[in-house]
Amino acid sequence: DTAVSQTPKYLVTQMGNDKSIKCEQNLGHDTMYWYKQDSKKFLKIMFSYNNKELIINETVPNRFSPKSPDKAHLNLHINSLELGDSAVYFCASESQGVGTEAFFGQGTRLTVV
Amino acid sequence: GENVEQHPSTLSVQEGDSAVIKCTYSDSASNYFPWYKQELGKGPQLIIDIRSNVGEKKDQRIAVTLNKTAKHFSLHITETQPEDSAVYFCAASRGTYKYIFGTGTRLKVLA
């Protein structure tokens, strides 16, 4: 029973397209995150949400729009994809965002061609 | 700004030897320091964590030490096994919906 699940696992698309990544957690957590991992394996926070409300937007271009319909879901929509958006995107959840274990999904490898 | 430095970037050890990975953080308000292990094709998974009111924590072959004065914390893995091979990340959090991750250490355990 997967705790944090992301779909799709792989996404290959052309420049200029719009795509979405979905994330769901069944842990009952209040806080959810999106992290980006680049080709050098650097993990950088993009967004954090608590109870459907945006808490942190870490200077991410507004082509990226997260949406949290309820506290168990945090989806990421990306408009006008660019080559530099190619990366692995990880969703994660945490009980309350106050410094406890974060549970990560398996990642979505996005390749923009 | 907030920053976590991690060293070394790669580490090769013989099976059975110990491995040590070190991190330094910049935000003195950080109070939670987790370590994550990332295997190929998977998301990071917590292996051990420590809070700022504790100097050392051990869980079987894994231990973490924290020096708040120097803003250093380290991961120690003893009796390494091939399945310990992975990328390890340290992180720091001040409990405000944000983790700052280190740059990662690729550990290879040679059989």
XYZ file of C-alpha atoms in Angstrom:
224
model
C 0.000 0.000 0.000
C 1.928 3.019 -1.317
C 2.070 5.951 1.108
C 2.876 8.695 -1.426
C 2.099 7.918 -5.043
C 2.897 9.999 -8.082
C 1.746 9.602 -11.665
C 3.146 9.317 -14.206
C 6.554 7.846 -13.378
C 7.979 8.922 -16.726
C 6.936 11.838 -18.916
C 8.497 12.726 -22.256
C 7.131 15.775 -24.029
C 8.017 18.497 -26.491
C 8.991 22.066 -25.679
C 6.026 24.354 -25.376
C 3.592 21.673 -24.226
C 1.589 21.757 -20.998
C 1.704 18.756 -18.655
C 0.520 17.722 -15.207
C 1.899 15.449 -12.504
C -0.427 14.057 -9.862
C 0.375 13.191 -6.258
C -1.668 11.500 -3.570
C -0.807 10.527 0.001
C -2.759 8.131 2.197
C -0.912 8.932 5.434
C -3.386 11.509 6.687
C -0.669 14.170 6.633
C -1.457 17.889 6.580
C 1.647 19.023 4.692
C 2.707 18.226 1.141
C 5.706 19.286 -0.931
C 7.067 19.379 -4.432
C 10.828 19.016 -4.815
C 12.898 19.154 -8.002
C 15.999 16.957 -8.422
C 18.305 17.994 -11.233
C 20.824 15.922 -13.142
C 23.440 16.478 -10.417
C 21.018 15.023 -7.852
C 20.469 18.377 -6.093
C 17.111 18.346 -4.269
C 15.468 21.739 -4.135
C 12.124 22.677 -2.663
C 9.580 24.180 -5.044
C 6.346 24.405 -3.060
C 4.919 23.452 0.291
C 1.247 23.250 1.186
C -0.479 22.802 4.510
C -4.142 21.826 4.604
C -4.585 22.864 0.957
C -3.030 26.281 1.535
C 0.193 27.411 -0.159
C 2.875 28.062 2.456
C 6.060 28.315 0.410
C 6.708 29.169 -3.221
C 10.462 29.013 -3.590
C 10.880 31.475 -6.479
C 9.493 29.013 -8.968
C 8.480 30.457 -12.375
C 4.755 31.023 -12.626
C 4.626 28.484 -15.460
C 4.478 26.016 -12.557
C 1.103 25.997 -10.836
C 0.430 23.616 -7.959
C -3.114 22.753 -6.990
C -4.332 21.033 -3.847
C -8.000 20.020 -4.136
C -7.823 18.436 -0.675
C -5.050 17.774 1.815
C -4.399 14.301 0.397
C -3.614 15.570 -3.098
C -1.100 18.008 -4.515
C -0.852 18.197 -8.275
C 1.665 20.120 -10.355
C 0.775 21.694 -13.679
C 3.507 23.043 -15.917
C 2.785 25.367 -18.849
C 4.985 26.041 -21.847
C 7.590 23.428 -20.966
C 11.244 24.338 -21.510
C 14.325 22.159 -21.921
C 15.543 23.294 -18.496
C 12.459 21.813 -16.856
C 13.859 18.328 -17.479
C 14.420 16.798 -14.045
C 12.948 14.342 -11.572
C 10.080 15.835 -9.596
C 9.321 14.416 -6.160
C 6.181 14.826 -4.153
C 6.472 14.385 -0.394
C 4.248 14.597 2.638
C 4.838 15.300 6.303
C 2.603 15.199 9.316
C 2.541 18.939 10.039
C 5.552 20.586 8.422
C 7.187 21.277 11.752
C 10.215 19.069 11.388
C 9.348 15.391 11.268
C 9.877 12.589 8.765
C 8.952 13.492 5.214
C 7.744 10.626 3.027
C 8.672 10.862 -0.638
C 6.976 9.476 -3.698
C 8.897 7.480 -6.303
C 9.442 10.540 -8.486
C 8.385 11.608 -11.973
C 11.166 11.807 -14.533
C 10.257 14.635 -16.896
C 12.165 14.882 -20.163
C 11.515 17.858 -22.417
C 12.735 17.426 -26.001
C 20.715 32.454 2.671
C 19.991 28.995 4.018
C 22.549 26.475 2.908
C 23.688 22.935 3.752
C 27.099 21.786 2.576
C 27.785 18.063 2.359
C 31.068 16.193 1.935
C 32.322 14.101 0.305
C 30.361 13.993 -2.944
C 31.499 10.418 -3.582
C 32.796 7.810 -1.164
C 34.041 4.301 -1.867
C 34.679 1.889 0.998
C 35.434 -1.788 1.276
C 32.676 -3.996 2.612
C 32.905 -4.129 6.382
C 34.616 -0.757 6.713
C 33.008 2.380 8.120
C 31.704 5.351 6.150
C 31.383 8.918 7.411
C 29.506 11.740 5.685
C 29.647 15.283 7.015
C 27.302 18.256 6.715
C 27.445 21.881 7.755
C 24.394 24.114 7.944
C 24.123 27.883 7.951
C 20.742 28.598 9.607
C 21.299 28.633 13.373
C 17.523 28.298 13.893
C 17.558 24.788 12.368
C 16.385 22.256 14.911
C 15.756 19.035 12.979
C 18.361 17.140 10.971
C 17.257 14.086 8.988
C 19.342 11.806 6.794
C 17.826 10.278 3.691
C 18.960 7.362 1.537
C 18.054 7.363 -2.143
C 18.385 4.157 -4.119
C 18.423 4.144 -7.893
C 15.034 5.015 -9.379
C 13.418 5.621 -6.002
C 12.518 8.531 -3.792
C 14.605 9.467 -0.737
C 13.808 7.485 2.401
C 14.551 8.535 5.971
C 17.181 6.394 7.687
C 17.842 8.379 10.851
C 17.208 11.841 12.260
C 18.310 13.958 15.187
C 16.905 16.984 16.957
C 18.856 19.952 18.213
C 18.532 18.997 21.879
C 20.408 15.714 21.300
C 24.102 15.274 20.541
C 24.109 11.721 19.241
C 21.677 9.048 18.126
C 22.300 5.467 17.098
C 20.208 2.869 15.307
C 22.030 -0.445 14.806
C 24.840 0.223 12.289
C 23.883 3.857 11.721
C 24.646 6.797 13.990
C 24.343 10.554 13.687
C 26.198 13.188 15.703
C 25.342 16.866 16.007
C 27.540 19.762 17.079
C 25.225 22.768 17.348
C 27.993 25.183 18.232
C 29.912 24.374 15.080
C 26.737 23.747 13.053
C 28.031 20.360 11.973
C 26.333 16.995 11.839
C 27.613 13.677 10.571
C 26.351 10.263 9.517
C 28.350 7.204 10.518
C 27.714 3.786 8.978
C 29.647 0.884 10.469
C 30.211 -2.596 9.022
C 29.104 -1.417 5.576
C 27.342 -3.860 3.282
C 26.788 -3.769 -0.514
C 23.144 -2.833 0.056
C 24.309 0.377 1.734
C 25.379 1.605 -1.715
C 23.145 4.572 -2.555
C 23.052 8.377 -2.542
C 22.768 9.858 0.944
C 21.363 13.316 1.691
C 21.551 15.319 4.859
C 18.953 18.009 5.475
C 18.189 20.768 7.945
C 14.849 22.219 8.962
C 13.716 24.937 11.324
C 10.226 23.471 11.284
C 8.694 25.937 8.841
C 7.484 23.707 6.029
C 10.846 23.531 4.365
C 13.872 21.233 4.308
C 17.206 22.403 2.968
C 19.023 19.401 1.533
C 22.737 18.858 1.191
C 24.220 18.145 -2.208
C 24.297 14.380 -1.723
C 26.993 11.725 -1.277
C 27.215 8.748 -3.583
C 28.391 5.836 -1.423
C 29.794 2.727 -3.068
C 30.486 -0.310 -0.944
C 32.934 -2.601 -2.718
C 32.488 -6.325 -2.121
